[in-house]
JSON list of C-alpha atoms and ligand atoms in Angstrom, two decimals:
[
{"chain": "A", "resi": 1292, "resn": "MET", "atom": "CA", "xyz": [-62.57, -41.74, -46.65]},
{"chain": "A", "resi": 1293, "resn": "PRO", "atom": "CA", "xyz": [-65.96, -41.72, -44.92]},
{"chain": "A", "resi": 1294, "resn": "TYR", "atom": "CA", "xyz": [-66.45, -42.61, -41.25]},
{"chain": "A", "resi": 1295, "resn": "ASP", "atom": "CA", "xyz": [-66.13, -46.39, -40.77]},
{"chain": "A", "resi": 1296, "resn": "PRO", "atom": "CA", "xyz": [-68.69, -47.63, -38.20]},
{"chain": "A", "resi": 1297, "resn": "SER", "atom": "CA", "xyz": [-66.63, -50.81, -37.66]},
{"chain": "A", "resi": 1298, "resn": "ASN", "atom": "CA", "xyz": [-63.80, -48.87, -35.95]},
{"chain": "A", "resi": 1299, "resn": "ILE", "atom": "CA", "xyz": [-62.91, -50.14, -32.47]},
{"chain": "A", "resi": 1300, "resn": "PHE", "atom": "CA", "xyz": [-64.37, -47.18, -30.54]},
{"chain": "A", "resi": 1301, "resn": "ALA", "atom": "CA", "xyz": [-67.69, -47.43, -32.40]},
{"chain": "A", "resi": 1302, "resn": "ARG", "atom": "CA", "xyz": [-67.73, -51.11, -31.42]},
{"chain": "A", "resi": 1303, "resn": "ILE", "atom": "CA", "xyz": [-67.03, -50.22, -27.78]},
{"chain": "A", "resi": 1304, "resn": "LEU", "atom": "CA", "xyz": [-69.86, -47.64, -27.90]},
{"chain": "A", "resi": 1305, "resn": "ARG", "atom": "CA", "xyz": [-72.23, -50.29, -29.24]},
{"chain": "A", "resi": 1306, "resn": "GLY", "atom": "CA", "xyz": [-71.17, -52.68, -26.46]},
{"chain": "A", "resi": 1307, "resn": "GLU", "atom": "CA", "xyz": [-69.68, -55.18, -28.91]},
{"chain": "A", "resi": 1308, "resn": "VAL", "atom": "CA", "xyz": [-66.18, -54.87, -27.41]},
{"chain": "A", "resi": 1309, "resn": "PRO", "atom": "CA", "xyz": [-65.54, -54.50, -23.66]},
{"chain": "A", "resi": 1310, "resn": "CYS", "atom": "CA", "xyz": [-63.79, -51.56, -22.06]},
{"chain": "A", "resi": 1311, "resn": "HIS", "atom": "CA", "xyz": [-62.81, -50.42, -18.57]},
{"chain": "A", "resi": 1312, "resn": "LYS", "atom": "CA", "xyz": [-65.41, -47.69, -18.25]},
{"chain": "A", "resi": 1313, "resn": "VAL", "atom": "CA", "xyz": [-64.66, -44.60, -16.20]},
{"chain": "A", "resi": 1314, "resn": "TYR", "atom": "CA", "xyz": [-67.61, -42.35, -17.05]},
{"chain": "A", "resi": 1315, "resn": "GLU", "atom": "CA", "xyz": [-70.63, -42.22, -19.34]},
{"chain": "A", "resi": 1316, "resn": "ASP", "atom": "CA", "xyz": [-73.34, -39.69, -20.05]},
{"chain": "A", "resi": 1317, "resn": "GLU", "atom": "CA", "xyz": [-75.83, -39.06, -22.85]},
{"chain": "A", "resi": 1318, "resn": "HIS", "atom": "CA", "xyz": [-73.18, -37.69, -25.20]},
{"chain": "A", "resi": 1319, "resn": "THR", "atom": "CA", "xyz": [-69.84, -39.20, -24.20]},
{"chain": "A", "resi": 1320, "resn": "LEU", "atom": "CA", "xyz": [-67.95, -42.24, -22.87]},
{"chain": "A", "resi": 1321, "resn": "ALA", "atom": "CA", "xyz": [-64.59, -42.36, -21.05]},
{"chain": "A", "resi": 1322, "resn": "PHE", "atom": "CA", "xyz": [-62.55, -45.55, -20.64]},
{"chain": "A", "resi": 1323, "resn": "MET", "atom": "CA", "xyz": [-59.00, -46.75, -19.99]},
{"chain": "A", "resi": 1324, "resn": "ASP", "atom": "CA", "xyz": [-56.57, -46.85, -22.92]},
{"chain": "A", "resi": 1325, "resn": "ILE", "atom": "CA", "xyz": [-55.67, -50.49, -23.46]},
{"chain": "A", "resi": 1326, "resn": "MET", "atom": "CA", "xyz": [-52.00, -49.66, -24.21]},
{"chain": "A", "resi": 1327, "resn": "PRO", "atom": "CA", "xyz": [-51.40, -46.83, -21.76]},
{"chain": "A", "resi": 1328, "resn": "GLN", "atom": "CA", "xyz": [-48.57, -44.34, -22.25]},
{"chain": "A", "resi": 1329, "resn": "ALA", "atom": "CA", "xyz": [-48.65, -43.83, -18.47]},
{"chain": "A", "resi": 1330, "resn": "GLU", "atom": "CA", "xyz": [-50.70, -45.27, -15.61]},
{"chain": "A", "resi": 1331, "resn": "GLY", "atom": "CA", "xyz": [-54.14, -43.66, -15.71]},
{"chain": "A", "resi": 1332, "resn": "HIS", "atom": "CA", "xyz": [-54.13, -42.99, -19.47]},
{"chain": "A", "resi": 1333, "resn": "THR", "atom": "CA", "xyz": [-57.83, -42.49, -20.25]},
{"chain": "A", "resi": 1334, "resn": "LEU", "atom": "CA", "xyz": [-59.72, -41.84, -23.49]},
{"chain": "A", "resi": 1335, "resn": "VAL", "atom": "CA", "xyz": [-62.85, -39.74, -23.98]},
{"chain": "A", "resi": 1336, "resn": "VAL", "atom": "CA", "xyz": [-65.04, -40.28, -27.05]},
{"chain": "A", "resi": 1337, "resn": "PRO", "atom": "CA", "xyz": [-68.25, -38.68, -28.30]},
{"chain": "A", "resi": 1338, "resn": "LYS", "atom": "CA", "xyz": [-71.22, -40.94, -28.97]},
{"chain": "A", "resi": 1339, "resn": "THR", "atom": "CA", "xyz": [-71.81, -38.99, -32.18]},
{"chain": "A", "resi": 1340, "resn": "PRO", "atom": "CA", "xyz": [-69.78, -40.49, -35.03]},
{"chain": "A", "resi": 1341, "resn": "GLY", "atom": "CA", "xyz": [-66.98, -38.36, -36.48]},
{"chain": "A", "resi": 1342, "resn": "GLN", "atom": "CA", "xyz": [-63.46, -39.24, -37.53]},
{"chain": "A", "resi": 1343, "resn": "ASP", "atom": "CA", "xyz": [-61.74, -36.13, -36.28]},
{"chain": "A", "resi": 1344, "resn": "ILE", "atom": "CA", "xyz": [-62.14, -32.58, -35.03]},
{"chain": "A", "resi": 1345, "resn": "PHE", "atom": "CA", "xyz": [-63.13, -31.38, -38.50]},
{"chain": "A", "resi": 1346, "resn": "GLU", "atom": "CA", "xyz": [-65.94, -33.87, -38.95]},
{"chain": "A", "resi": 1347, "resn": "LEU", "atom": "CA", "xyz": [-67.60, -33.83, -35.52]},
{"chain": "A", "resi": 1348, "resn": "PRO", "atom": "CA", "xyz": [-70.50, -31.36, -35.07]},
{"chain": "A", "resi": 1349, "resn": "ALA", "atom": "CA", "xyz": [-69.55, -28.51, -32.72]},
{"chain": "A", "resi": 1350, "resn": "GLU", "atom": "CA", "xyz": [-72.15, -29.43, -30.06]},
{"chain": "A", "resi": 1351, "resn": "ALA", "atom": "CA", "xyz": [-70.81, -32.99, -29.82]},
{"chain": "A", "resi": 1352, "resn": "LEU", "atom": "CA", "xyz": [-67.27, -31.62, -29.62]},
{"chain": "A", "resi": 1353, "resn": "ALA", "atom": "CA", "xyz": [-68.31, -29.26, -26.81]},
{"chain": "A", "resi": 1354, "resn": "ALA", "atom": "CA", "xyz": [-69.81, -32.16, -24.85]},
{"chain": "A", "resi": 1355, "resn": "THR", "atom": "CA", "xyz": [-66.62, -34.18, -25.41]},
{"chain": "A", "resi": 1356, "resn": "ILE", "atom": "CA", "xyz": [-64.32, -31.44, -24.12]},
{"chain": "A", "resi": 1357, "resn": "ARG", "atom": "CA", "xyz": [-66.60, -30.89, -21.10]},
{"chain": "A", "resi": 1358, "resn": "THR", "atom": "CA", "xyz": [-66.28, -34.59, -20.23]},
{"chain": "A", "resi": 1359, "resn": "THR", "atom": "CA", "xyz": [-62.53, -34.43, -20.90]},
{"chain": "A", "resi": 1360, "resn": "GLN", "atom": "CA", "xyz": [-62.14, -31.62, -18.37]},
{"chain": "A", "resi": 1361, "resn": "ARG", "atom": "CA", "xyz": [-64.20, -33.48, -15.78]},
{"chain": "A", "resi": 1362, "resn": "VAL", "atom": "CA", "xyz": [-62.44, -36.82, -16.23]},
{"chain": "A", "resi": 1363, "resn": "ALA", "atom": "CA", "xyz": [-58.98, -35.17, -16.42]},
{"chain": "A", "resi": 1364, "resn": "ARG", "atom": "CA", "xyz": [-59.60, -33.67, -12.98]},
{"chain": "A", "resi": 1365, "resn": "ALA", "atom": "CA", "xyz": [-60.41, -37.13, -11.63]},
{"chain": "A", "resi": 1366, "resn": "VAL", "atom": "CA", "xyz": [-57.39, -38.72, -13.36]},
{"chain": "A", "resi": 1367, "resn": "ARG", "atom": "CA", "xyz": [-55.13, -35.99, -11.90]},
{"chain": "A", "resi": 1368, "resn": "ASP", "atom": "CA", "xyz": [-56.50, -36.60, -8.40]},
{"chain": "A", "resi": 1369, "resn": "ALA", "atom": "CA", "xyz": [-56.53, -40.40, -8.63]},
{"chain": "A", "resi": 1370, "resn": "PHE", "atom": "CA", "xyz": [-52.90, -40.59, -9.80]},
{"chain": "A", "resi": 1371, "resn": "GLU", "atom": "CA", "xyz": [-51.64, -37.53, -7.87]},
{"chain": "A", "resi": 1372, "resn": "ALA", "atom": "CA", "xyz": [-50.29, -36.20, -11.16]},
{"chain": "A", "resi": 1373, "resn": "PRO", "atom": "CA", "xyz": [-48.70, -32.75, -11.05]},
{"chain": "A", "resi": 1374, "resn": "GLY", "atom": "CA", "xyz": [-49.22, -32.49, -14.82]},
{"chain": "A", "resi": 1375, "resn": "VAL", "atom": "CA", "xyz": [-51.81, -33.83, -17.24]},
{"chain": "A", "resi": 1376, "resn": "MET", "atom": "CA", "xyz": [-51.41, -33.98, -21.02]},
{"chain": "A", "resi": 1377, "resn": "ILE", "atom": "CA", "xyz": [-54.54, -33.77, -23.17]},
{"chain": "A", "resi": 1378, "resn": "ALA", "atom": "CA", "xyz": [-53.91, -34.90, -26.76]},
{"chain": "A", "resi": 1379, "resn": "GLN", "atom": "CA", "xyz": [-56.13, -35.27, -29.79]},
{"chain": "A", "resi": 1380, "resn": "LEU", "atom": "CA", "xyz": [-54.74, -36.40, -33.15]},
{"chain": "A", "resi": 1381, "resn": "ASN", "atom": "CA", "xyz": [-56.29, -35.71, -36.56]},
{"chain": "A", "resi": 1382, "resn": "GLY", "atom": "CA", "xyz": [-55.29, -37.88, -39.52]},
{"chain": "A", "resi": 1383, "resn": "ALA", "atom": "CA", "xyz": [-52.76, -40.67, -39.96]},
{"chain": "A", "resi": 1384, "resn": "PRO", "atom": "CA", "xyz": [-49.90, -38.21, -40.62]},
{"chain": "A", "resi": 1385, "resn": "ALA", "atom": "CA", "xyz": [-50.57, -36.77, -37.14]},
{"chain": "A", "resi": 1386, "resn": "GLY", "atom": "CA", "xyz": [-50.41, -40.26, -35.63]},
{"chain": "A", "resi": 1387, "resn": "GLN", "atom": "CA", "xyz": [-54.14, -41.01, -35.45]},
{"chain": "A", "resi": 1388, "resn": "THR", "atom": "CA", "xyz": [-54.77, -44.76, -35.54]},
{"chain": "A", "resi": 1389, "resn": "VAL", "atom": "CA", "xyz": [-58.45, -45.01, -34.53]},
{"chain": "A", "resi": 1390, "resn": "PHE", "atom": "CA", "xyz": [-60.73, -42.94, -36.73]},
{"chain": "A", "resi": 1391, "resn": "HIS", "atom": "CA", "xyz": [-63.40, -41.99, -34.22]},
{"chain": "A", "resi": 1392, "resn": "LEU", "atom": "CA", "xyz": [-62.50, -38.71, -32.52]},
{"chain": "A", "resi": 1393, "resn": "HIS", "atom": "CA", "xyz": [-60.98, -39.12, -29.06]},
{"chain": "A", "resi": 1394, "resn": "PHE", "atom": "CA", "xyz": [-59.12, -37.14, -26.44]},
{"chain": "A", "resi": 1395, "resn": "HIS", "atom": "CA", "xyz": [-56.21, -38.73, -24.59]},
{"chain": "A", "resi": 1396, "resn": "ILE", "atom": "CA", "xyz": [-55.78, -37.84, -20.90]},
{"chain": "A", "resi": 1397, "resn": "VAL", "atom": "CA", "xyz": [-52.26, -38.77, -19.77]},
{"chain": "A", "resi": 1398, "resn": "PRO", "atom": "CA", "xyz": [-50.83, -38.09, -16.28]},
{"chain": "A", "resi": 1399, "resn": "ARG", "atom": "CA", "xyz": [-47.35, -36.51, -16.39]},
{"chain": "A", "resi": 1400, "resn": "TYR", "atom": "CA", "xyz": [-44.67, -36.23, -13.71]},
{"chain": "A", "resi": 1401, "resn": "HIS", "atom": "CA", "xyz": [-41.47, -34.20, -13.33]},
{"chain": "A", "resi": 1402, "resn": "GLY", "atom": "CA", "xyz": [-38.49, -36.12, -14.65]},
{"chain": "A", "resi": 1403, "resn": "LYS", "atom": "CA", "xyz": [-40.58, -39.05, -15.87]},
{"chain": "A", "resi": 1404, "resn": "ASP", "atom": "CA", "xyz": [-40.78, -39.46, -19.61]},
{"chain": "A", "resi": 1405, "resn": "MET", "atom": "CA", "xyz": [-44.00, -40.59, -21.17]},
{"chain": "A", "resi": 1406, "resn": "ARG", "atom": "CA", "xyz": [-43.74, -43.75, -23.21]},
{"chain": "A", "resi": 1407, "resn": "MET", "atom": "CA", "xyz": [-43.55, -42.58, -26.81]},
{"chain": "A", "resi": 1408, "resn": "THR", "atom": "CA", "xyz": [-45.90, -45.07, -28.35]},
{"chain": "A", "resi": 1409, "resn": "SER", "atom": "CA", "xyz": [-48.49, -47.29, -26.83]},
{"chain": "A", "resi": 1410, "resn": "GLY", "atom": "CA", "xyz": [-46.29, -50.38, -26.94]},
{"chain": "A", "resi": 1411, "resn": "ALA", "atom": "CA", "xyz": [-47.75, -52.98, -24.66]},
{"chain": "A", "resi": 1412, "resn": "MET", "atom": "CA", "xyz": [-51.19, -54.14, -23.68]},
{"chain": "A", "resi": 1413, "resn": "ALA", "atom": "CA", "xyz": [-51.85, -53.45, -20.01]},
{"chain": "A", "resi": 1414, "resn": "ASP", "atom": "CA", "xyz": [-52.92, -56.15, -17.56]},
{"chain": "A", "resi": 1415, "resn": "PRO", "atom": "CA", "xyz": [-56.77, -56.04, -17.53]},
{"chain": "A", "resi": 1416, "resn": "ALA", "atom": "CA", "xyz": [-56.82, -56.36, -13.72]},
{"chain": "A", "resi": 1417, "resn": "VAL", "atom": "CA", "xyz": [-54.59, -53.30, -13.44]},
{"chain": "A", "resi": 1418, "resn": "LEU", "atom": "CA", "xyz": [-56.79, -51.32, -15.85]},
{"chain": "A", "resi": 1419, "resn": "ALA", "atom": "CA", "xyz": [-59.88, -52.32, -13.86]},
{"chain": "A", "resi": 1420, "resn": "GLU", "atom": "CA", "xyz": [-58.25, -51.08, -10.65]},
{"chain": "A", "resi": 1421, "resn": "HIS", "atom": "CA", "xyz": [-57.21, -47.80, -12.33]},
{"chain": "A", "resi": 1422, "resn": "ALA", "atom": "CA", "xyz": [-60.72, -47.24, -13.72]},
{"chain": "A", "resi": 1423, "resn": "ALA", "atom": "CA", "xyz": [-62.18, -47.76, -10.23]},
{"chain": "A", "resi": 1424, "resn": "ARG", "atom": "CA", "xyz": [-59.68, -45.28, -8.77]},
{"chain": "A", "resi": 1425, "resn": "ILE", "atom": "CA", "xyz": [-60.74, -42.60, -11.28]},
{"chain": "A", "resi": 1426, "resn": "ARG", "atom": "CA", "xyz": [-64.46, -43.34, -10.83]},
{"chain": "A", "resi": 1427, "resn": "ALA", "atom": "CA", "xyz": [-64.05, -42.85, -7.07]},
{"chain": "A", "resi": 1428, "resn": "LYS", "atom": "CA", "xyz": [-62.74, -39.33, -7.72]},
{"chain": "A", "resi": 1429, "resn": "LEU", "atom": "CA", "xyz": [-65.67, -38.52, -10.03]},
{"chain": "A", "resi": 1430, "resn": "GLY", "atom": "CA", "xyz": [-68.01, -39.01, -7.09]},
{"chain": "B", "resi": 2517, "resn": "LIG", "atom": "P1", "xyz": [-54.67, -42.49, -31.61]},
{"chain": "B", "resi": 2517, "resn": "LIG", "atom": "O1", "xyz": [-53.27, -42.83, -32.02]},
{"chain": "B", "resi": 2517, "resn": "LIG", "atom": "O2", "xyz": [-54.79, -41.06, -31.11]},
{"chain": "B", "resi": 2517, "resn": "LIG", "atom": "O3", "xyz": [-55.67, -42.80, -32.69]},
{"chain": "B", "resi": 2517, "resn": "LIG", "atom": "O4", "xyz": [-54.97, -43.37, -30.34]},
{"chain": "B", "resi": 2517, "resn": "LIG", "atom": "C1", "xyz": [-55.68, -44.57, -30.34]},
{"chain": "B", "resi": 2517, "resn": "LIG", "atom": "C2", "xyz": [-55.55, -45.13, -28.95]},
{"chain": "B", "resi": 2517, "resn": "LIG", "atom": "O5", "xyz": [-56.54, -46.12, -28.80]},
{"chain": "B", "resi": 2517, "resn": "LIG", "atom": "C3", "xyz": [-54.20, -45.79, -28.63]},
{"chain": "B", "resi": 2517, "resn": "LIG", "atom": "O6", "xyz": [-53.62, -45.14, -27.50]},
{"chain": "B", "resi": 2517, "resn": "LIG", "atom": "C4", "xyz": [-54.57, -47.24, -28.33]},
{"chain": "B", "resi": 2517, "resn": "LIG", "atom": "O7", "xyz": [-53.81, -47.78, -27.29]},
{"chain": "B", "resi": 2517, "resn": "LIG", "atom": "C5", "xyz": [-56.03, -47.12, -27.96]},
{"chain": "B", "resi": 2517, "resn": "LIG", "atom": "N1", "xyz": [-56.85, -48.32, -28.17]},
{"chain": "B", "resi": 2517, "resn": "LIG", "atom": "C6", "xyz": [-56.90, -49.10, -29.27]},
{"chain": "B", "resi": 2517, "resn": "LIG", "atom": "N2", "xyz": [-57.79, -50.12, -29.10]},
{"chain": "B", "resi": 2517, "resn": "LIG", "atom": "C7", "xyz": [-58.32, -49.95, -27.87]},
{"chain": "B", "resi": 2517, "resn": "LIG", "atom": "C8", "xyz": [-59.29, -50.66, -27.10]},
{"chain": "B", "resi": 2517, "resn": "LIG", "atom": "N3", "xyz": [-59.89, -51.75, -27.57]},
{"chain": "B", "resi": 2517, "resn": "LIG", "atom": "N4", "xyz": [-59.59, -50.21, -25.85]},
{"chain": "B", "resi": 2517, "resn": "LIG", "atom": "C9", "xyz": [-58.97, -49.12, -25.36]},
{"chain": "B", "resi": 2517, "resn": "LIG", "atom": "N5", "xyz": [-58.05, -48.41, -26.03]},
{"chain": "B", "resi": 2517, "resn": "LIG", "atom": "C10", "xyz": [-57.72, -48.80, -27.26]}
]
């Protein structure tokens, strides 16, 4: 199946759908996951279209992982997380549900299980506050 430009992240990138933005540069955008697996769950997407790690040009992937490292540092500091999980799923059998490549940044804590699936929509006011907390750490 070819890349579908009507996917939700493409629509966010075009400004058609709102998001709680954390960071943006020429090549990438980072925003809060709407159904967080933990407080601070953030997504990083390339502006270049590509469904998964196999489809995205290497330069766009490099820019995306650079942003992921930078934002993950800020997420870690903003949520005082001793651990941070970075996840990236390729294909429906792997659990991918949005077919525009993205990295998940999820704070992790000793003895605290991550929610297995993104079950519930978060309160937008809470997401806005979390995005501001991360932006403050990005400087
Ligand atoms: P994946 O299963 O890796 O494809 O993850 C897709 C992620 O996108 C899930 O964690 C969803 O909660 C998240 N998501 C879906 N729609 C939106 C949206 N409009 N804004 C922010 N995150 C979203």
